[in-house]
PDB file of C-alpha atoms in Angstrom:
ATOM      1  CA  MET A   1      -4.839  54.124  47.250  1.00  0.00           C
ATOM      2  CA  ARG A   2      -3.250  53.588  43.861  1.00  0.00           C
ATOM      3  CA  LEU A   3      -3.641  49.834  44.263  1.00  0.00           C
ATOM      4  CA  LEU A   4      -7.297  50.257  45.203  1.00  0.00           C
ATOM      5  CA  ARG A   5      -7.940  52.454  42.163  1.00  0.00           C
ATOM      6  CA  LEU A   6      -6.158  49.949  39.898  1.00  0.00           C
ATOM      7  CA  PHE A   7      -8.198  47.093  41.344  1.00  0.00           C
ATOM      8  CA  ALA A   8     -11.428  49.057  40.826  1.00  0.00           C
ATOM      9  CA  ALA A   9     -10.491  49.810  37.210  1.00  0.00           C
ATOM     10  CA  ILE A  10      -9.807  46.122  36.562  1.00  0.00           C
ATOM     11  CA  GLN A  11     -13.217  45.226  38.027  1.00  0.00           C
ATOM     12  CA  VAL A  12     -14.942  47.760  35.770  1.00  0.00           C
ATOM     13  CA  ASN A  13     -13.205  46.389  32.648  1.00  0.00           C
ATOM     14  CA  ILE A  14     -14.028  42.809  33.578  1.00  0.00           C
ATOM     15  CA  MET A  15     -17.709  43.694  34.048  1.00  0.00           C
ATOM     16  CA  ARG A  16     -17.706  45.607  30.748  1.00  0.00           C
ATOM     17  CA  PHE A  17     -16.439  42.613  28.777  1.00  0.00           C
ATOM     18  CA  LEU A  18     -18.073  39.893  30.883  1.00  0.00           C
ATOM     19  CA  PRO A  19     -20.916  39.265  28.404  1.00  0.00           C
ATOM     20  CA  LEU A  20     -18.403  38.695  25.591  1.00  0.00           C
ATOM     21  CA  ILE A  21     -16.299  36.413  27.775  1.00  0.00           C
ATOM     22  CA  VAL A  22     -19.354  34.369  28.782  1.00  0.00           C
ATOM     23  CA  LEU A  23     -20.580  34.202  25.172  1.00  0.00           C
ATOM     24  CA  SER A  24     -17.183  33.018  23.969  1.00  0.00           C
ATOM     25  CA  CYS A  25     -17.084  30.285  26.613  1.00  0.00           C
ATOM     26  CA  CYS A  26     -20.620  29.177  25.770  1.00  0.00           C
ATOM     27  CA  LEU A  27     -19.886  28.986  22.052  1.00  0.00           C
ATOM     28  CA  SER A  28     -16.772  26.943  22.743  1.00  0.00           C
ATOM     29  CA  SER A  29     -18.660  24.561  25.008  1.00  0.00           C
ATOM     30  CA  ILE A  30     -21.320  23.827  22.371  1.00  0.00           C
ATOM     31  CA  GLY A  31     -18.909  23.476  19.493  1.00  0.00           C
ATOM     32  CA  LEU A  32     -19.440  26.902  17.949  1.00  0.00           C
ATOM     33  CA  ALA A  33     -15.955  28.249  18.478  1.00  0.00           C
ATOM     34  CA  ALA A  34     -13.931  29.596  15.571  1.00  0.00           C
ATOM     35  CA  PRO A  35     -14.299  27.164  12.644  1.00  0.00           C
ATOM     36  CA  GLU A  36     -11.409  24.870  11.894  1.00  0.00           C
ATOM     37  CA  LYS A  37      -9.353  25.504   8.802  1.00  0.00           C
ATOM     38  CA  PHE A  38     -10.715  23.619   5.805  1.00  0.00           C
ATOM     39  CA  VAL A  39      -8.641  20.602   4.791  1.00  0.00           C
ATOM     40  CA  PRO A  40      -9.149  19.328   1.213  1.00  0.00           C
ATOM     41  CA  THR A  41     -10.108  15.705   0.691  1.00  0.00           C
ATOM     42  CA  LYS A  42      -7.036  13.503   0.601  1.00  0.00           C
ATOM     43  CA  HIS A  43      -6.145  11.593  -2.527  1.00  0.00           C
ATOM     44  CA  ASP A  44      -7.706   8.120  -2.439  1.00  0.00           C
ATOM     45  CA  PRO A  45      -6.040   5.535  -4.710  1.00  0.00           C
ATOM     46  CA  PHE A  46      -9.356   3.776  -5.317  1.00  0.00           C
ATOM     47  CA  VAL A  47     -11.418   6.826  -6.295  1.00  0.00           C
ATOM     48  CA  GLY A  48     -11.832   7.685  -9.970  1.00  0.00           C
ATOM     49  CA  ASP A  49     -12.246   6.026 -13.355  1.00  0.00           C
ATOM     50  CA  TRP A  50     -11.322   2.427 -14.112  1.00  0.00           C
ATOM     51  CA  LEU A  51     -10.651   1.084 -17.602  1.00  0.00           C
ATOM     52  CA  PRO A  52     -10.830  -2.615 -18.592  1.00  0.00           C
ATOM     53  CA  LYS A  53      -7.686  -4.335 -19.771  1.00  0.00           C
ATOM     54  CA  ASN A  54      -9.694  -5.895 -22.593  1.00  0.00           C
ATOM     55  CA  PRO A  55     -11.222  -3.212 -24.865  1.00  0.00           C
ATOM     56  CA  GLY A  56     -14.995  -3.449 -25.071  1.00  0.00           C
ATOM     57  CA  ASP A  57     -15.546  -4.662 -21.511  1.00  0.00           C
ATOM     58  CA  HIS A  58     -17.414  -2.587 -18.956  1.00  0.00           C
ATOM     59  CA  VAL A  59     -15.790   0.452 -17.337  1.00  0.00           C
ATOM     60  CA  ALA A  60     -16.233   1.589 -13.739  1.00  0.00           C
ATOM     61  CA  GLN A  61     -16.370   4.677 -11.554  1.00  0.00           C
ATOM     62  CA  VAL A  62     -15.479   4.413  -7.867  1.00  0.00           C
ATOM     63  CA  PHE A  63     -16.087   7.011  -5.155  1.00  0.00           C
ATOM     64  CA  ALA A  64     -15.945   7.091  -1.367  1.00  0.00           C
ATOM     65  CA  THR A  65     -19.190   7.382   0.588  1.00  0.00           C
ATOM     66  CA  GLY A  66     -17.705   7.878   4.067  1.00  0.00           C
ATOM     67  CA  ASP A  67     -16.490   5.717   6.970  1.00  0.00           C
ATOM     68  CA  ASN A  68     -14.200   3.644   4.691  1.00  0.00           C
ATOM     69  CA  ALA A  69     -17.159   2.756   2.466  1.00  0.00           C
ATOM     70  CA  TYR A  70     -17.075   2.813  -1.334  1.00  0.00           C
ATOM     71  CA  GLN A  71     -19.466   2.600  -4.259  1.00  0.00           C
ATOM     72  CA  ALA A  72     -18.583   1.349  -7.729  1.00  0.00           C
ATOM     73  CA  ASN A  73     -20.789   2.066 -10.739  1.00  0.00           C
ATOM     74  CA  ILE A  74     -20.364  -0.373 -13.626  1.00  0.00           C
ATOM     75  CA  LEU A  75     -20.939   1.411 -16.962  1.00  0.00           C
ATOM     76  CA  LEU A  76     -20.978   0.469 -20.623  1.00  0.00           C
ATOM     77  CA  ALA A  77     -18.724   3.410 -21.502  1.00  0.00           C
ATOM     78  CA  PHE A  78     -17.540   6.824 -20.365  1.00  0.00           C
ATOM     79  CA  ASP A  79     -18.912  10.089 -21.721  1.00  0.00           C
ATOM     80  CA  ASP A  80     -21.953   8.874 -23.638  1.00  0.00           C
ATOM     81  CA  GLU A  81     -25.686   8.494 -22.966  1.00  0.00           C
ATOM     82  CA  SER A  82     -25.138   5.143 -21.228  1.00  0.00           C
ATOM     83  CA  SER A  83     -23.205   6.865 -18.424  1.00  0.00           C
ATOM     84  CA  ALA A  84     -26.456   8.204 -16.918  1.00  0.00           C
ATOM     85  CA  GLU A  85     -27.676   4.777 -15.733  1.00  0.00           C
ATOM     86  CA  PRO A  86     -25.172   2.218 -14.387  1.00  0.00           C
ATOM     87  CA  VAL A  87     -25.346  -1.420 -15.441  1.00  0.00           C
ATOM     88  CA  ALA A  88     -24.786  -2.300 -11.789  1.00  0.00           C
ATOM     89  CA  VAL A  89     -24.082  -0.542  -8.492  1.00  0.00           C
ATOM     90  CA  LEU A  90     -21.735  -2.244  -6.025  1.00  0.00           C
ATOM     91  CA  ARG A  91     -21.084  -1.212  -2.421  1.00  0.00           C
ATOM     92  CA  GLY A  92     -18.670  -2.291   0.275  1.00  0.00           C
ATOM     93  CA  THR A  93     -16.436  -1.242   3.173  1.00  0.00           C
ATOM     94  CA  ARG A  94     -12.682  -1.481   3.586  1.00  0.00           C
ATOM     95  CA  PRO A  95     -11.780  -3.080   6.932  1.00  0.00           C
ATOM     96  CA  ASP A  96      -8.288  -1.530   7.107  1.00  0.00           C
ATOM     97  CA  GLU A  97      -5.722   0.249   4.937  1.00  0.00           C
ATOM     98  CA  LYS A  98      -3.910  -2.922   3.899  1.00  0.00           C
ATOM     99  CA  SER A  99      -6.938  -5.027   3.010  1.00  0.00           C
ATOM    100  CA  PRO A 100      -8.816  -5.088  -0.305  1.00  0.00           C
ATOM    101  CA  VAL A 101     -12.326  -3.699  -0.584  1.00  0.00           C
ATOM    102  CA  SER A 102     -15.042  -6.261  -1.306  1.00  0.00           C
ATOM    103  CA  LEU A 103     -18.021  -4.798  -3.179  1.00  0.00           C
ATOM    104  CA  ASN A 104     -21.366  -6.435  -3.930  1.00  0.00           C
ATOM    105  CA  GLY A 105     -24.478  -5.580  -5.914  1.00  0.00           C
ATOM    106  CA  GLY A 106     -27.005  -7.934  -7.527  1.00  0.00           C
ATOM    107  CA  ASP A 107     -25.204 -10.605  -9.551  1.00  0.00           C
ATOM    108  CA  TRP A 108     -21.956  -8.636  -9.433  1.00  0.00           C
ATOM    109  CA  THR A 109     -19.041  -8.757  -7.012  1.00  0.00           C
ATOM    110  CA  SER A 110     -15.795  -6.846  -7.087  1.00  0.00           C
ATOM    111  CA  ALA A 111     -12.491  -6.564  -5.274  1.00  0.00           C
ATOM    112  CA  LEU A 112     -10.339  -3.444  -5.112  1.00  0.00           C
ATOM    113  CA  ARG A 113      -6.743  -4.317  -4.250  1.00  0.00           C
ATOM    114  CA  PRO A 114      -4.213  -1.702  -3.115  1.00  0.00           C
ATOM    115  CA  ASP A 115      -0.853  -1.313  -4.836  1.00  0.00           C
ATOM    116  CA  CYS A 116      -0.867  -4.577  -6.715  1.00  0.00           C
ATOM    117  CA  CYS A 117       1.877  -4.700  -9.372  1.00  0.00           C
ATOM    118  CA  GLY A 118       2.682  -1.027  -8.770  1.00  0.00           C
ATOM    119  CA  SER A 119      -0.871   0.366  -8.862  1.00  0.00           C
ATOM    120  CA  PRO A 120      -4.326  -0.505  -7.493  1.00  0.00           C
ATOM    121  CA  GLN A 121      -6.220  -3.230  -9.352  1.00  0.00           C
ATOM    122  CA  MET A 122      -9.915  -4.000  -9.703  1.00  0.00           C
ATOM    123  CA  GLU A 123     -11.682  -7.226 -10.655  1.00  0.00           C
ATOM    124  CA  ILE A 124     -15.390  -7.539 -11.393  1.00  0.00           C
ATOM    125  CA  VAL A 125     -17.244 -10.861 -11.605  1.00  0.00           C
ATOM    126  CA  ASN A 126     -20.813 -11.605 -12.692  1.00  0.00           C
ATOM    127  CA  SER A 127     -21.878 -14.756 -10.853  1.00  0.00           C
ATOM    128  CA  LYS A 128     -24.780 -15.344 -13.232  1.00  0.00           C
ATOM    129  CA  THR A 129     -22.925 -15.151 -16.549  1.00  0.00           C
ATOM    130  CA  GLY A 130     -19.427 -15.982 -15.332  1.00  0.00           C
ATOM    131  CA  GLU A 131     -18.109 -12.768 -16.886  1.00  0.00           C
ATOM    132  CA  LYS A 132     -14.845 -11.607 -15.329  1.00  0.00           C
ATOM    133  CA  ILE A 133     -13.374  -8.142 -15.981  1.00  0.00           C
ATOM    134  CA  ARG A 134      -9.997  -6.853 -14.850  1.00  0.00           C
ATOM    135  CA  LEU A 135      -9.545  -3.099 -14.706  1.00  0.00           C
ATOM    136  CA  ALA A 136      -6.817  -0.569 -13.988  1.00  0.00           C
ATOM    137  CA  GLN A 137      -7.122   3.048 -12.940  1.00  0.00           C
ATOM    138  CA  TYR A 138      -7.499   5.462 -15.809  1.00  0.00           C
ATOM    139  CA  MET A 139      -7.241   9.222 -16.159  1.00  0.00           C
ATOM    140  CA  ARG A 140      -9.603  10.251 -18.943  1.00  0.00           C
ATOM    141  CA  PRO A 141      -7.942  12.775 -21.277  1.00  0.00           C
ATOM    142  CA  ASN A 142      -9.363  16.272 -20.969  1.00  0.00           C
ATOM    143  CA  PRO A 143      -8.761  18.269 -24.166  1.00  0.00           C
ATOM    144  CA  ARG A 144     -10.100  21.498 -22.658  1.00  0.00           C
ATOM    145  CA  LEU A 145      -7.602  21.988 -19.865  1.00  0.00           C
ATOM    146  CA  GLN A 146      -5.200  24.921 -20.194  1.00  0.00           C
ATOM    147  CA  VAL A 147      -6.700  26.019 -23.522  1.00  0.00           C
ATOM    148  CA  LYS A 148      -5.736  29.526 -24.553  1.00  0.00           C
ATOM    149  CA  PRO A 149      -8.430  32.166 -25.130  1.00  0.00           C
ATOM    150  CA  PRO A 150      -9.049  33.305 -28.704  1.00  0.00           C
ATOM    151  CA  LYS A 151      -7.057  36.336 -29.735  1.00  0.00           C
ATOM    152  CA  GLY A 152      -8.949  39.583 -30.224  1.00  0.00           C
ATOM    153  CA  ALA A 153      -9.991  42.855 -28.659  1.00  0.00           C
ATOM    154  CA  ASN A 154     -13.161  41.329 -27.224  1.00  0.00           C
ATOM    155  CA  THR A 155     -11.439  38.642 -25.165  1.00  0.00           C
ATOM    156  CA  ARG A 156     -10.667  39.095 -21.508  1.00  0.00           C
ATOM    157  CA  MET A 157      -9.267  36.942 -18.715  1.00  0.00           C
ATOM    158  CA  VAL A 158     -11.514  37.091 -15.641  1.00  0.00           C
ATOM    159  CA  PHE A 159     -11.268  36.362 -11.916  1.00  0.00           C
ATOM    160  CA  THR A 160      -7.483  36.799 -12.004  1.00  0.00           C
ATOM    161  CA  ASN A 161      -7.081  38.867  -8.829  1.00  0.00           C
ATOM    162  CA  ARG A 162      -6.037  37.065  -5.643  1.00  0.00           C
ATOM    163  CA  MET A 163      -4.576  34.205  -7.633  1.00  0.00           C
ATOM    164  CA  ARG A 164      -1.586  32.287  -6.364  1.00  0.00           C
ATOM    165  CA  ASP A 165       0.447  30.440  -8.986  1.00  0.00           C
ATOM    166  CA  GLY A 166      -2.410  30.987 -11.426  1.00  0.00           C
ATOM    167  CA  VAL A 167      -5.038  29.441  -9.122  1.00  0.00           C
ATOM    168  CA  ARG A 168      -7.711  31.184  -7.057  1.00  0.00           C
ATOM    169  CA  THR A 169      -9.474  29.524  -4.115  1.00  0.00           C
ATOM    170  CA  LEU A 170     -13.129  30.450  -3.558  1.00  0.00           C
ATOM    171  CA  ASP A 171     -14.969  29.841  -0.297  1.00  0.00           C
ATOM    172  CA  SER A 172     -18.657  30.833  -0.268  1.00  0.00           C
ATOM    173  CA  ALA A 173     -18.040  33.701  -2.660  1.00  0.00           C
ATOM    174  CA  ILE A 174     -19.705  35.410  -5.613  1.00  0.00           C
ATOM    175  CA  LEU A 175     -17.560  36.703  -8.470  1.00  0.00           C
ATOM    176  CA  VAL A 176     -18.845  38.811 -11.346  1.00  0.00           C
ATOM    177  CA  SER A 177     -16.755  39.655 -14.396  1.00  0.00           C
ATOM    178  CA  GLU A 178     -16.905  42.808 -16.466  1.00  0.00           C
ATOM    179  CA  THR A 179     -19.384  42.897 -19.335  1.00  0.00           C
ATOM    180  CA  ILE A 180     -17.730  42.794 -22.756  1.00  0.00           C
ATOM    181  CA  ALA A 181     -19.396  44.546 -25.671  1.00  0.00           C
ATOM    182  CA  GLY A 182     -20.526  42.285 -28.497  1.00  0.00           C
ATOM    183  CA  LYS A 183     -22.680  39.208 -28.959  1.00  0.00           C
ATOM    184  CA  ASN A 184     -22.346  35.449 -29.329  1.00  0.00           C
ATOM    185  CA  VAL A 185     -20.410  34.848 -26.143  1.00  0.00           C
ATOM    186  CA  ARG A 186     -17.784  32.176 -25.520  1.00  0.00           C
ATOM    187  CA  ALA A 187     -16.751  31.517 -21.935  1.00  0.00           C
ATOM    188  CA  HIS A 188     -14.303  29.075 -20.374  1.00  0.00           C
ATOM    189  CA  ILE A 189     -13.707  28.202 -16.717  1.00  0.00           C
ATOM    190  CA  GLU A 190     -11.459  25.536 -15.230  1.00  0.00           C
ATOM    191  CA  PHE A 191     -12.403  24.417 -11.729  1.00  0.00           C
ATOM    192  CA  ARG A 192     -11.441  21.853  -9.109  1.00  0.00           C
ATOM    193  CA  LEU A 193     -13.791  20.608  -6.399  1.00  0.00           C
ATOM    194  CA  LEU A 194     -11.836  20.046  -3.180  1.00  0.00           C
ATOM    195  CA  SER A 195     -14.440  18.016  -1.290  1.00  0.00           C
ATOM    196  CA  ASP A 196     -17.676  16.130  -1.820  1.00  0.00           C
ATOM    197  CA  GLN A 197     -19.271  19.170  -0.151  1.00  0.00           C
ATOM    198  CA  SER A 198     -17.925  21.584  -2.789  1.00  0.00           C
ATOM    199  CA  ALA A 199     -20.389  23.186  -5.187  1.00  0.00           C
ATOM    200  CA  ALA A 200     -20.562  26.109  -7.583  1.00  0.00           C
ATOM    201  CA  ALA A 201     -22.967  27.650 -10.069  1.00  0.00           C
ATOM    202  CA  VAL A 202     -22.107  29.627 -13.201  1.00  0.00           C
ATOM    203  CA  THR A 203     -24.295  31.914 -15.283  1.00  0.00           C
ATOM    204  CA  LEU A 204     -24.177  34.266 -18.240  1.00  0.00           C
ATOM    205  CA  TRP A 205     -27.887  34.983 -17.997  1.00  0.00           C
ATOM    206  CA  LYS A 206     -30.395  36.321 -15.514  1.00  0.00           C
ATOM    207  CA  ASP A 207     -32.314  33.162 -14.651  1.00  0.00           C
ATOM    208  CA  LYS A 208     -30.326  30.165 -15.960  1.00  0.00           C
ATOM    209  CA  TRP A 209     -27.554  28.664 -13.842  1.00  0.00           C
ATOM    210  CA  ILE A 210     -25.161  25.860 -14.680  1.00  0.00           C
ATOM    211  CA  ALA A 211     -24.738  23.731 -11.559  1.00  0.00           C
ATOM    212  CA  LEU A 212     -21.278  22.391 -10.680  1.00  0.00           C
ATOM    213  CA  PRO A 213     -21.720  20.159  -7.607  1.00  0.00           C
ATOM    214  CA  ALA A 214     -19.579  17.186  -6.606  1.00  0.00           C
ATOM    215  CA  SER A 215     -21.914  14.633  -8.205  1.00  0.00           C
ATOM    216  CA  TYR A 216     -19.342  12.228  -9.663  1.00  0.00           C
ATOM    217  CA  GLY A 217     -20.701   8.679  -9.661  1.00  0.00           C
ATOM    218  CA  ARG A 218     -23.973   9.637  -8.039  1.00  0.00           C
ATOM    219  CA  ALA A 219     -26.504   8.370 -10.559  1.00  0.00           C
ATOM    220  CA  GLY A 220     -29.763  10.268 -10.340  1.00  0.00           C
ATOM    221  CA  ALA A 221     -28.169  13.099  -8.378  1.00  0.00           C
ATOM    222  CA  ALA A 222     -30.112  16.348  -8.634  1.00  0.00           C
ATOM    223  CA  PRO A 223     -28.660  18.559  -9.757  1.00  0.00           C
ATOM    224  CA  ALA A 224     -25.954  16.693 -11.635  1.00  0.00           C
ATOM    225  CA  CYS A 225     -22.781  18.524 -12.550  1.00  0.00           C
ATOM    226  CA  GLY A 226     -23.552  20.464 -15.709  1.00  0.00           C
ATOM    227  CA  ALA A 227     -27.309  20.768 -15.142  1.00  0.00           C
ATOM    228  CA  LEU A 228     -28.763  23.900 -16.751  1.00  0.00           C
ATOM    229  CA  GLY A 229     -31.452  25.070 -14.386  1.00  0.00           C
ATOM    230  CA  ASP A 230     -33.850  22.127 -14.075  1.00  0.00           C
ATOM    231  CA  THR A 231     -32.514  20.461 -17.233  1.00  0.00           C
ATOM    232  CA  PRO A 232     -30.032  17.645 -16.509  1.00  0.00           C
ATOM    233  CA  PRO A 233     -27.026  17.143 -18.790  1.00  0.00           C
ATOM    234  CA  THR A 234     -27.591  14.695 -21.636  1.00  0.00           C
ATOM    235  CA  ILE A 235     -24.303  12.984 -20.727  1.00  0.00           C
ATOM    236  CA  ARG A 236     -22.681  12.595 -17.312  1.00  0.00           C
ATOM    237  CA  ALA A 237     -19.191  13.930 -18.050  1.00  0.00           C
ATOM    238  CA  GLU A 238     -18.085  15.100 -14.601  1.00  0.00           C
ATOM    239  CA  ARG A 239     -14.811  13.939 -13.071  1.00  0.00           C
ATOM    240  CA  ALA A 240     -13.917  12.823  -9.557  1.00  0.00           C
ATOM    241  CA  ILE A 241     -13.215  15.416  -6.879  1.00  0.00           C
ATOM    242  CA  LEU A 242      -9.651  16.777  -6.892  1.00  0.00           C
ATOM    243  CA  GLU A 243      -9.465  16.483 -10.704  1.00  0.00           C
ATOM    244  CA  TRP A 244      -9.335  19.683 -12.743  1.00  0.00           C
ATOM    245  CA  GLN A 245     -12.423  20.110 -14.934  1.00  0.00           C
ATOM    246  CA  ALA A 246     -13.381  22.503 -17.730  1.00  0.00           C
ATOM    247  CA  LEU A 247     -16.697  24.211 -18.475  1.00  0.00           C
ATOM    248  CA  ASP A 248     -17.226  25.820 -21.896  1.00  0.00           C
ATOM    249  CA  ILE A 249     -20.238  27.926 -22.863  1.00  0.00           C
ATOM    250  CA  GLU A 250     -21.033  29.056 -26.399  1.00  0.00           C
ATOM    251  CA  THR A 251     -24.044  31.289 -27.040  1.00  0.00           C
ATOM    252  CA  ARG A 252     -25.527  32.295 -30.363  1.00  0.00           C
ATOM    253  CA  ASP A 253     -28.485  34.648 -30.322  1.00  0.00           C
ATOM    254  CA  ASP A 254     -30.834  33.260 -27.650  1.00  0.00           C
ATOM    255  CA  ARG A 255     -29.385  29.733 -27.515  1.00  0.00           C
ATOM    256  CA  ALA A 256     -26.479  28.086 -25.733  1.00  0.00           C
ATOM    257  CA  THR A 257     -24.348  25.005 -26.245  1.00  0.00           C
ATOM    258  CA  ILE A 258     -22.489  23.802 -23.172  1.00  0.00           C
ATOM    259  CA  PHE A 259     -19.517  21.459 -22.848  1.00  0.00           C
ATOM    260  CA  LEU A 260     -18.152  19.794 -19.724  1.00  0.00           C
ATOM    261  CA  ASN A 261     -14.625  18.429 -20.043  1.00  0.00           C
ATOM    262  CA  GLY A 262     -14.919  18.596 -23.818  1.00  0.00           C
ATOM    263  CA  VAL A 263     -18.200  16.635 -23.930  1.00  0.00           C
ATOM    264  CA  ARG A 264     -21.322  18.372 -25.282  1.00  0.00           C
ATOM    265  CA  ILE A 265     -23.920  18.145 -22.523  1.00  0.00           C
ATOM    266  CA  HIS A 266     -26.471  20.730 -23.801  1.00  0.00           C
ATOM    267  CA  ASP A 267     -26.958  21.420 -27.505  1.00  0.00           C
ATOM    268  CA  SER A 268     -28.466  24.704 -28.706  1.00  0.00           C
ATOM    269  CA  VAL A 269     -30.747  25.142 -25.696  1.00  0.00           C
ATOM    270  CA  LYS A 270     -32.893  28.277 -25.585  1.00  0.00           C
ATOM    271  CA  ILE A 271     -31.748  30.312 -22.614  1.00  0.00           C
ATOM    272  CA  ALA A 272     -33.068  33.876 -22.853  1.00  0.00           C
ATOM    273  CA  GLU A 273     -35.186  36.275 -24.822  1.00  0.00           C
ATOM    274  CA  SER A 274     -32.540  38.982 -24.691  1.00  0.00           C
ATOM    275  CA  THR A 275     -29.274  38.707 -26.613  1.00  0.00           C
ATOM    276  CA  THR A 276     -27.610  41.510 -24.649  1.00  0.00           C
ATOM    277  CA  PRO A 277     -24.287  40.208 -23.276  1.00  0.00           C
ATOM    278  CA  ALA A 278     -24.114  39.761 -19.515  1.00  0.00           C
ATOM    279  CA  PRO A 279     -21.170  39.387 -17.167  1.00  0.00           C
ATOM    280  CA  LEU A 280     -19.891  35.931 -16.309  1.00  0.00           C
ATOM    281  CA  LYS A 281     -20.893  35.107 -12.745  1.00  0.00           C
ATOM    282  CA  ILE A 282     -19.840  32.266 -10.452  1.00  0.00           C
ATOM    283  CA  GLU A 283     -21.143  31.517  -6.975  1.00  0.00           C
ATOM    284  CA  THR A 284     -19.668  28.943  -4.601  1.00  0.00           C
ATOM    285  CA  ARG A 285     -21.220  27.281  -1.566  1.00  0.00           C
ATOM    286  CA  GLY A 286     -20.221  24.565   0.856  1.00  0.00           C
ATOM    287  CA  ALA A 287     -16.561  23.592   0.792  1.00  0.00           C
ATOM    288  CA  PRO A 288     -14.093  25.695  -1.235  1.00  0.00           C
ATOM    289  CA  ILE A 289     -13.285  25.186  -4.895  1.00  0.00           C
ATOM    290  CA  GLU A 290     -10.336  26.290  -7.023  1.00  0.00           C
ATOM    291  CA  LEU A 291     -10.462  28.284 -10.274  1.00  0.00           C
ATOM    292  CA  ARG A 292      -7.950  28.916 -13.024  1.00  0.00           C
ATOM    293  CA  ASN A 293      -7.784  29.921 -16.700  1.00  0.00           C
ATOM    294  CA  ALA A 294     -11.165  31.678 -16.855  1.00  0.00           C
ATOM    295  CA  TRP A 295     -11.947  33.905 -19.821  1.00  0.00           C
ATOM    296  CA  ILE A 296     -14.836  35.366 -21.785  1.00  0.00           C
ATOM    297  CA  SER A 297     -14.982  36.415 -25.434  1.00  0.00           C
ATOM    298  CA  THR A 298     -17.566  38.003 -27.730  1.00  0.00           C
ATOM    299  CA  GLU A 299     -17.811  38.630 -31.443  1.00  0.00           C
TER     300      GLU A 299
END
């Protein structure tokens, strides 16, 4: 009798949870099981900025487009108005990890060679003019990383909870700082995009957002990193994914000046009718991003 009662109880429990069991199996079968843990994009030795060995020659930006494919934008210079429109766009695919990448676009060809002479090398050739440019990877200096906040009673570090080793990871989150009394706000945020699917938006106002997507190298991307609402940045100053970047906002009355990685990308743009200080807000979507050294200050 005890065995019969135990068997009956087991049947009842199975029937009670059967819908959940069936649902779980169905979700697994169609690929909707528990999401896999996010893995940041791996370092790619070809991705990033390239500087010519002869000063005055063209520079380049290289980024991966998926399936071992790459795009190289040939620019006149970094961090000025010319960075918005490339001189040439080259594309190509790497056949295997040991082979160079051959890129082509218009009259231009290029070869990316792995670990030549201790580091990757790039050569660009213009078949029409005969111009040949040799480049090496280059890490543009960023004067706004790890800057200390101004001293004063109206300065406050923000978003510091849940940090590990001074860094906080955000995954589809919204953070809002405290409002600090005063006017003429200065705000600073350092961020790192972990994937080409990472994106964030920052605001100090009700209706104006500063977009921070992974738009490095993507000429004509909308929105570009640093766009203020529908207004694109005057200069494309974003860095490649996995590089730390810095956003600085300075407001005076109803206008704002915005810097990305130390480069002024919006100059005295009207942003609001009200001069009442608002909290600093950041929203992330897509793949996670990392934050550090975020602060806000008012006069």
